PDB file of C-alpha atoms in Angstrom:
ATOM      1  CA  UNK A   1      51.417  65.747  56.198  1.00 65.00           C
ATOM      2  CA  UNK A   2      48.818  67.485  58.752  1.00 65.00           C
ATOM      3  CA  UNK A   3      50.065  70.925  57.267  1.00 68.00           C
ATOM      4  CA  UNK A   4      49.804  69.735  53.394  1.00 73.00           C
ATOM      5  CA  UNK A   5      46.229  68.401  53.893  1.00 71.00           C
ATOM      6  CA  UNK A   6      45.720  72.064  56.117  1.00 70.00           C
ATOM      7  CA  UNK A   7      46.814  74.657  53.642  1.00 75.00           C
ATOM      8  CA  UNK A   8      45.338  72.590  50.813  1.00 72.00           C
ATOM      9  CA  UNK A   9      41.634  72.966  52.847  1.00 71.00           C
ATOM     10  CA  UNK A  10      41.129  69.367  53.028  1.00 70.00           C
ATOM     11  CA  UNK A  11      38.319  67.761  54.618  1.00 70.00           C
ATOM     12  CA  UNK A  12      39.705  64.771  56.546  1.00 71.00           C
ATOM     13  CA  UNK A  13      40.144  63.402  60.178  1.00 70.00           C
ATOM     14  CA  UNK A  14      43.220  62.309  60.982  1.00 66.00           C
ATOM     15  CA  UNK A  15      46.050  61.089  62.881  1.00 61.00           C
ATOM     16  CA  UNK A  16      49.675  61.882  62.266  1.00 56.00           C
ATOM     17  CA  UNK A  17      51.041  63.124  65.669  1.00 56.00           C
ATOM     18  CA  UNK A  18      53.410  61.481  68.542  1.00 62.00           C
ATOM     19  CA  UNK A  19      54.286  58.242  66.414  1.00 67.00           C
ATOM     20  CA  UNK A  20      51.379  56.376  68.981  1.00 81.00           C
ATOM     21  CA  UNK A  21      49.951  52.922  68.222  1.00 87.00           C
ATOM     22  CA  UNK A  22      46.356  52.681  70.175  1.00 89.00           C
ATOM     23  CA  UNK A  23      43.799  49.630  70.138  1.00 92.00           C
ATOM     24  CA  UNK A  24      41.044  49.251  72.448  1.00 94.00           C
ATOM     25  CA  UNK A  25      42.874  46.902  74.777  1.00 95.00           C
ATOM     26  CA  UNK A  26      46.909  48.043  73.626  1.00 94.00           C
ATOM     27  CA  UNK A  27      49.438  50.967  73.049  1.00 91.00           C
ATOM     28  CA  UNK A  28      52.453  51.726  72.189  1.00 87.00           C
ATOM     29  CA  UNK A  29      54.117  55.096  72.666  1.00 79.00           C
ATOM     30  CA  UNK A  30      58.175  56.192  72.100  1.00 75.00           C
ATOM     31  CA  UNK A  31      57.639  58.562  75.512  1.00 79.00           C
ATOM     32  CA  UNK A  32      56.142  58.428  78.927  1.00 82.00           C
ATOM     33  CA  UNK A  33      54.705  61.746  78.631  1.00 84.00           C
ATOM     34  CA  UNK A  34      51.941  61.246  75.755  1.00 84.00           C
ATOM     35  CA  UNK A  35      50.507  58.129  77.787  1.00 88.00           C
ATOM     36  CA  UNK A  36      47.432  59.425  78.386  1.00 89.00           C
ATOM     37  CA  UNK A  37      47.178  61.344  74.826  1.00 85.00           C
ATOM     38  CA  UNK A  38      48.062  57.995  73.490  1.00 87.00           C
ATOM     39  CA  UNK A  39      45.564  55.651  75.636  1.00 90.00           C
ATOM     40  CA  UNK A  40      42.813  58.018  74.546  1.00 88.00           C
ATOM     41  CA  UNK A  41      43.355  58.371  71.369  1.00 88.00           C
ATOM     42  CA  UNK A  42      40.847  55.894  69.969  1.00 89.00           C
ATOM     43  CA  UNK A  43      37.973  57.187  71.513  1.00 90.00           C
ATOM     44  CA  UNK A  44      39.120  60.891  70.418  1.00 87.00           C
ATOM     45  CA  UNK A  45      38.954  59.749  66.945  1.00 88.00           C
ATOM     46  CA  UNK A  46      35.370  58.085  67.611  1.00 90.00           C
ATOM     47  CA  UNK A  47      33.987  61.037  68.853  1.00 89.00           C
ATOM     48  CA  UNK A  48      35.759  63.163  65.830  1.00 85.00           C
ATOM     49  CA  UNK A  49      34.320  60.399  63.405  1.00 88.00           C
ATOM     50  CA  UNK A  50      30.512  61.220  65.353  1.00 89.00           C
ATOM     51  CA  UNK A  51      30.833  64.491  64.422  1.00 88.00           C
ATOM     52  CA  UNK A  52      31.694  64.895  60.726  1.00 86.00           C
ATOM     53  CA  UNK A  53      29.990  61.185  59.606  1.00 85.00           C
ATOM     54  CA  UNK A  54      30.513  62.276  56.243  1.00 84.00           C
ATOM     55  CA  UNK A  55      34.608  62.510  56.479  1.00 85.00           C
ATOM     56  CA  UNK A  56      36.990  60.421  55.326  1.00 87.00           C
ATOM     57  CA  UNK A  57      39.613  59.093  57.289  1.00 88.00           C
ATOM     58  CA  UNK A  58      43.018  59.046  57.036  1.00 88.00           C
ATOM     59  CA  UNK A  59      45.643  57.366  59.351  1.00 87.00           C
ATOM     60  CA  UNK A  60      49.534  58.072  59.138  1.00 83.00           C
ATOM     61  CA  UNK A  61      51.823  57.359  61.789  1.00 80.00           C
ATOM     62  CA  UNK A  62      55.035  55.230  62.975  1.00 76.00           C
ATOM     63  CA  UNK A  63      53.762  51.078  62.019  1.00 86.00           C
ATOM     64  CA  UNK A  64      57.188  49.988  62.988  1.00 80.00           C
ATOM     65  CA  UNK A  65      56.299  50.909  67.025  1.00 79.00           C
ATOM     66  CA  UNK A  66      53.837  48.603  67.072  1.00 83.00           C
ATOM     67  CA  UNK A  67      55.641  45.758  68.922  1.00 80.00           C
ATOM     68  CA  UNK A  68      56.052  45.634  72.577  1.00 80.00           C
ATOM     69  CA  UNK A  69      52.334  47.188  72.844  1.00 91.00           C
ATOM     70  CA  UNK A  70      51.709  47.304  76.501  1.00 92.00           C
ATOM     71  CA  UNK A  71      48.186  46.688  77.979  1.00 94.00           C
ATOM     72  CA  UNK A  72      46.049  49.996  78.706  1.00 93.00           C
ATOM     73  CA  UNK A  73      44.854  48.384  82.053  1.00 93.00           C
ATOM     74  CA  UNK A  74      48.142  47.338  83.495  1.00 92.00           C
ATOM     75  CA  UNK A  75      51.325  48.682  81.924  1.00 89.00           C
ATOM     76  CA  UNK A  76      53.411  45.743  83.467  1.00 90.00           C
ATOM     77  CA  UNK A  77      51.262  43.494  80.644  1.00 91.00           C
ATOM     78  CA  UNK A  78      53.260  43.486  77.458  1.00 91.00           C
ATOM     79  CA  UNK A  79      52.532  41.441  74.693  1.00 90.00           C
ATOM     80  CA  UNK A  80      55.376  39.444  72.535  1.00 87.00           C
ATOM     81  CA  UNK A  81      56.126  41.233  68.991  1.00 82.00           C
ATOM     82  CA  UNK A  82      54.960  38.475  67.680  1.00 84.00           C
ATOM     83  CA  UNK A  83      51.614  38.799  68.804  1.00 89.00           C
ATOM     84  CA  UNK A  84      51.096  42.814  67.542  1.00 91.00           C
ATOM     85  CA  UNK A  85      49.992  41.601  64.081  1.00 93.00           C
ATOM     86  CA  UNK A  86      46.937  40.861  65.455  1.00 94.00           C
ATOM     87  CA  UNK A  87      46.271  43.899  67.299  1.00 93.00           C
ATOM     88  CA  UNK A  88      46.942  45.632  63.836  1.00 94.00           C
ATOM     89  CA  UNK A  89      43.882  43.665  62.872  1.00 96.00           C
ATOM     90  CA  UNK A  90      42.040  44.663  65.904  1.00 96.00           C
ATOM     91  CA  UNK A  91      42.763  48.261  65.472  1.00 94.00           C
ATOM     92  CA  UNK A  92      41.910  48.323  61.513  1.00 96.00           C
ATOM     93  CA  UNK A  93      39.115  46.484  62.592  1.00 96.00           C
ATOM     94  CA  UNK A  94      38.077  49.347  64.765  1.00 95.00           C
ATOM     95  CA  UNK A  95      38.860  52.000  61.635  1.00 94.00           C
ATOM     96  CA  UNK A  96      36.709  50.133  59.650  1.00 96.00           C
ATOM     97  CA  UNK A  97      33.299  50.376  62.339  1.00 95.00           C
ATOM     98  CA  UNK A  98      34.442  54.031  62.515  1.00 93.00           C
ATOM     99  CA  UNK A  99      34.358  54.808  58.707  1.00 92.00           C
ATOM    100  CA  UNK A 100      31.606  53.173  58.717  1.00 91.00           C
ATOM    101  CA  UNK A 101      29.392  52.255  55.188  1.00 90.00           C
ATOM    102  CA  UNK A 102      29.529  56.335  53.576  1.00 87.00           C
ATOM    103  CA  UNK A 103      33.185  56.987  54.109  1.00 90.00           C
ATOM    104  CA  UNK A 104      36.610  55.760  53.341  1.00 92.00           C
ATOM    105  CA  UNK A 105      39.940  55.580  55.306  1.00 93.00           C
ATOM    106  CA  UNK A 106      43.393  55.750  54.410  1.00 93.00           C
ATOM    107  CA  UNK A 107      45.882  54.013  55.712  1.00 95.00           C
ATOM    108  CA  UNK A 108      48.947  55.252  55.096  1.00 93.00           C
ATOM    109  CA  UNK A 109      51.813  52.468  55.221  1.00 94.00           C
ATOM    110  CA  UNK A 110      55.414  53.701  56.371  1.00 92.00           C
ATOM    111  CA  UNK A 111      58.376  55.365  54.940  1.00 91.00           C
ATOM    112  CA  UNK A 112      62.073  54.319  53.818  1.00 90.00           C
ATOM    113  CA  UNK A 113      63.157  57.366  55.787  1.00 91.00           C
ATOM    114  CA  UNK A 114      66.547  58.982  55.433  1.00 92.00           C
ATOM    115  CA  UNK A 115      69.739  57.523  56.589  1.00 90.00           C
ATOM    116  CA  UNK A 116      70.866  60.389  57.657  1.00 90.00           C
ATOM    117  CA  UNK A 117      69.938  64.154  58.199  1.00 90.00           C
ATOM    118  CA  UNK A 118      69.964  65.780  55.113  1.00 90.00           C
ATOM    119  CA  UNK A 119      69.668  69.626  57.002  1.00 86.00           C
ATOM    120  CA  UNK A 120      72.669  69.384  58.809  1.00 86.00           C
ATOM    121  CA  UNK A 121      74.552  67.401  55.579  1.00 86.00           C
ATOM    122  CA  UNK A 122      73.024  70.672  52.562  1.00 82.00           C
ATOM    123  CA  UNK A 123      74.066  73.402  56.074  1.00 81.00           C
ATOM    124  CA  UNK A 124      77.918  71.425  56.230  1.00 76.00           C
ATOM    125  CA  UNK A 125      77.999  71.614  52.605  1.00 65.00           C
ATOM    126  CA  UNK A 126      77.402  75.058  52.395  1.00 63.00           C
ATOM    127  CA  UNK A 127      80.437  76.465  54.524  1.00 60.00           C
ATOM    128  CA  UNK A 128      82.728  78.186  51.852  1.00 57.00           C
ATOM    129  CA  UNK A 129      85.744  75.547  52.902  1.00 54.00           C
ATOM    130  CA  UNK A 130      83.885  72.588  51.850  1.00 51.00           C
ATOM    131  CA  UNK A 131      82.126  74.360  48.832  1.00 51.00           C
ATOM    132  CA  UNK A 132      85.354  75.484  47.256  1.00 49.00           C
ATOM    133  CA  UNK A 133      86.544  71.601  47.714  1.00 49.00           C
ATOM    134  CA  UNK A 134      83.142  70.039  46.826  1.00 52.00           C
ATOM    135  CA  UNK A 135      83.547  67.615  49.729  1.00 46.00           C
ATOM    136  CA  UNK A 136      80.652  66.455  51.876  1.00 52.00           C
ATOM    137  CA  UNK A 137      77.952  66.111  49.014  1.00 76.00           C
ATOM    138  CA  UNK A 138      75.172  65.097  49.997  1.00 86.00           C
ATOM    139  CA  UNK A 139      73.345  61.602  48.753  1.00 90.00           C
ATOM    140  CA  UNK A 140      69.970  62.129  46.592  1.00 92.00           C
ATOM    141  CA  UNK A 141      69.473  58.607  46.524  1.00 95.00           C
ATOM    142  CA  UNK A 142      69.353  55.953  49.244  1.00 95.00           C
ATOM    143  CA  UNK A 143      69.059  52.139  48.892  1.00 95.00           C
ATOM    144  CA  UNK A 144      65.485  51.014  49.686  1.00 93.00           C
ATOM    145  CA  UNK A 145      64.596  48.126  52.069  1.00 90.00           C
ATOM    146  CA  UNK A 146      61.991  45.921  52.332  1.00 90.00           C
ATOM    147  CA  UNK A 147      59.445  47.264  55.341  1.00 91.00           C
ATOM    148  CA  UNK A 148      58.307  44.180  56.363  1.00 92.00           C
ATOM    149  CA  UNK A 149      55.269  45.570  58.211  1.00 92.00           C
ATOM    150  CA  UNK A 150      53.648  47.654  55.382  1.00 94.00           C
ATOM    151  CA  UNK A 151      53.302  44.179  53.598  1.00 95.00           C
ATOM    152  CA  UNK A 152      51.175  43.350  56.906  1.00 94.00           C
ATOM    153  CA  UNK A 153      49.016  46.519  56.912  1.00 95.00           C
ATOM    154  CA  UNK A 154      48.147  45.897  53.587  1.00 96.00           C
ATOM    155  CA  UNK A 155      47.234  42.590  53.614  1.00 96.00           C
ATOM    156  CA  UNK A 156      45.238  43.038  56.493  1.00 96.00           C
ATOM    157  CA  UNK A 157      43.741  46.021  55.238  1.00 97.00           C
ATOM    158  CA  UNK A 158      42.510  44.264  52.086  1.00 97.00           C
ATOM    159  CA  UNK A 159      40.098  42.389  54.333  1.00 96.00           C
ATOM    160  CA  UNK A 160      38.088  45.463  54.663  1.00 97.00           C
ATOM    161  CA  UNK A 161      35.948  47.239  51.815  1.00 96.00           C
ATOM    162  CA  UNK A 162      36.077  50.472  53.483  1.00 96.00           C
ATOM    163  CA  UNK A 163      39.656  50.733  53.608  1.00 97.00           C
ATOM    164  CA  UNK A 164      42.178  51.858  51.374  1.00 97.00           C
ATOM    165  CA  UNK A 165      46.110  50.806  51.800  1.00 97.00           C
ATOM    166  CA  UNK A 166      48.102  53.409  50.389  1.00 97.00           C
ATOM    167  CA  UNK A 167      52.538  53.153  50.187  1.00 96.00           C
ATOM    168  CA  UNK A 168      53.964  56.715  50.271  1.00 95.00           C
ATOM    169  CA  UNK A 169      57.187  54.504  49.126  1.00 95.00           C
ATOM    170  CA  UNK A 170      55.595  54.368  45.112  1.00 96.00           C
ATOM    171  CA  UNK A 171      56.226  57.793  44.803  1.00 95.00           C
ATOM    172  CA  UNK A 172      59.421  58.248  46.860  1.00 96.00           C
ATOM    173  CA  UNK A 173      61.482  55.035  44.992  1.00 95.00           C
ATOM    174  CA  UNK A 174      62.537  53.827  42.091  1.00 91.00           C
ATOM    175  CA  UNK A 175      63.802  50.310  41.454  1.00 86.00           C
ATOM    176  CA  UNK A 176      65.986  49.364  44.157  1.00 92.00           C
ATOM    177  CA  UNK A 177      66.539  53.352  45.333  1.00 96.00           C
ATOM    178  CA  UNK A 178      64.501  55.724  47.589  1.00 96.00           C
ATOM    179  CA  UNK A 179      64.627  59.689  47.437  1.00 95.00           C
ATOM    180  CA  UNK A 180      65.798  61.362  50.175  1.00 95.00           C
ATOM    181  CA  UNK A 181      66.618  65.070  48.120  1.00 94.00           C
ATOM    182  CA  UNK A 182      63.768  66.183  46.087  1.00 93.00           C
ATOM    183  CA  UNK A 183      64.718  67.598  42.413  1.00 90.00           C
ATOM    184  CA  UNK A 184      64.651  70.825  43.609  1.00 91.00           C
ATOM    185  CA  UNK A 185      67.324  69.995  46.083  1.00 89.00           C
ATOM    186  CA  UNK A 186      64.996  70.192  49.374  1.00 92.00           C
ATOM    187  CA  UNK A 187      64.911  67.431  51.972  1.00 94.00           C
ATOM    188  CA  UNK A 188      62.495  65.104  51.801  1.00 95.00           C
ATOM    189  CA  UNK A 189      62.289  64.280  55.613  1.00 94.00           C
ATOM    190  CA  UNK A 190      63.379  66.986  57.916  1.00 91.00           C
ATOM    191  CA  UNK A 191      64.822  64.268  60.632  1.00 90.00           C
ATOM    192  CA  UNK A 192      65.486  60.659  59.579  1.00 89.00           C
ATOM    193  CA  UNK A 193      61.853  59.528  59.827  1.00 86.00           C
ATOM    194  CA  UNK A 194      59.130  62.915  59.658  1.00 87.00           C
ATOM    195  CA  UNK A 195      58.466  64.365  56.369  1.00 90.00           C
ATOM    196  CA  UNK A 196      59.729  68.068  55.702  1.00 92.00           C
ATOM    197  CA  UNK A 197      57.343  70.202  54.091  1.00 91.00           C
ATOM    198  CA  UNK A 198      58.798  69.334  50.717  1.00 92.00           C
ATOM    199  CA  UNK A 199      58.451  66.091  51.444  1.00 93.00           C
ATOM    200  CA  UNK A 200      55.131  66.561  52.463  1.00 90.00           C
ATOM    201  CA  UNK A 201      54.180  68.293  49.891  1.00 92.00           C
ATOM    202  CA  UNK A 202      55.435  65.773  47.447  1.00 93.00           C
ATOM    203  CA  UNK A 203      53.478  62.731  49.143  1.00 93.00           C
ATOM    204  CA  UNK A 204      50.324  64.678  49.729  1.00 91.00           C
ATOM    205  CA  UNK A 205      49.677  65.317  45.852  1.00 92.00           C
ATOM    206  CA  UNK A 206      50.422  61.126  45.642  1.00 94.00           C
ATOM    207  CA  UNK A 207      47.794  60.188  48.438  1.00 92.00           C
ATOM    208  CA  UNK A 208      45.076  62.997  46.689  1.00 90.00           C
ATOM    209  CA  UNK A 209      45.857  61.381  43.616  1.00 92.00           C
ATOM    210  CA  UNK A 210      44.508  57.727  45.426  1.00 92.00           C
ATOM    211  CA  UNK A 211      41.885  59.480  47.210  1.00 88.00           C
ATOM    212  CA  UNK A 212      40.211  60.669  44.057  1.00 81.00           C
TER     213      UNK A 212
END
């Protein structure tokens, strides 16, 4: 997404990096290493906001590691799952006295994501063996789930007038079905959860599209 926005020359701050969840009392982070990145991450974005007053805001990363969120003070604290819905509300809460009264932010809920890694399945398919016999085609289409915590976001969300709740999943799915291979036969993810450019491309035209 950060490269769409990028080449596109759009004014924005952002986060979209290290699939980190930061409040002003909890975090959340998939490794050790980005513990301080993550921890800090909220004032970063402050002092980003201070600068450019006039920027909107947009805010894309990983919702579903957002339970488990260990205290900042005292990493031995960690709160039940149960309890991270409201620290979602604290956090948005926080976006929202960042944006302040002149701007808007985007929250961007999360993806279906690909079952599987549709690189490795189009480079398998491509060896002459399994060409000539058509095996190992690769799925377009995936089944779509219900994501249970982009229902939270945007209910929460709704609470404030600043901020906009916006599903990448509207323009990814259809029906019951999610799209995994774009209709130019590019991946839409280039793992099973980060967009590939492609993918990124395709979203980014949906969220400037709810932006205007």
């Amino acid at each position: 997404m950060w490269c769409f926005f990028n080449e596109n020359k759009i004014n924005f701050i952002g986060i979209f990096q290290d699939g980190c969840f930061s409040n002003e009392r909890y975090y959340t982070v998939w490794h050790h290493s980005l513990r301080e990145r993550c921890i800090n991450r909220l004032d970063n974005l402050k002092k980003a906001a201070s600068e450019y007053p006039e920027a909107d805001l947009v805010i894309g990363q990983n919702w579903l590691n957002t339970k488990n969120l260990k205290s900042k003070q005292d990493d031995n604290i960690t709160l039940e799952p149960e309890e991270s819905e409201e620290q979602i509300n604290n956090y948005l809460k926080s976006l929202s006295e960042i944006v302040g009264d002149d701007s808007k932010g985007y929250i961007l809920g999360s993806t279906q994501g690909s079952s599987y890694n549709v690189f490795q399945c189009q480079a398998k398919s491509s060896l002459p063996l399994l060409a000539k016999l058509n095996e190992n085609d690769c799925e377009k289409w995936q089944k779509s789930s219900d994501i249970k915590i982009n229902n939270v976001i945007k209910q929460l969300s709704s609470q404030y007038n600043n901020l906009v709740y916006i599903d990448p999943n509207e323009t990814l799915c259809a029906k019951d079905k999610c799209r995994i291979i774009t209709d130019e036969n590019k991946p839409v993810y280039s793992d099973n959860r980060h967009f590939s450019k492609d993918g990124a491309d395709v979203v980014g035209k949906f969220i400037l599209d709810k932006m205007k």
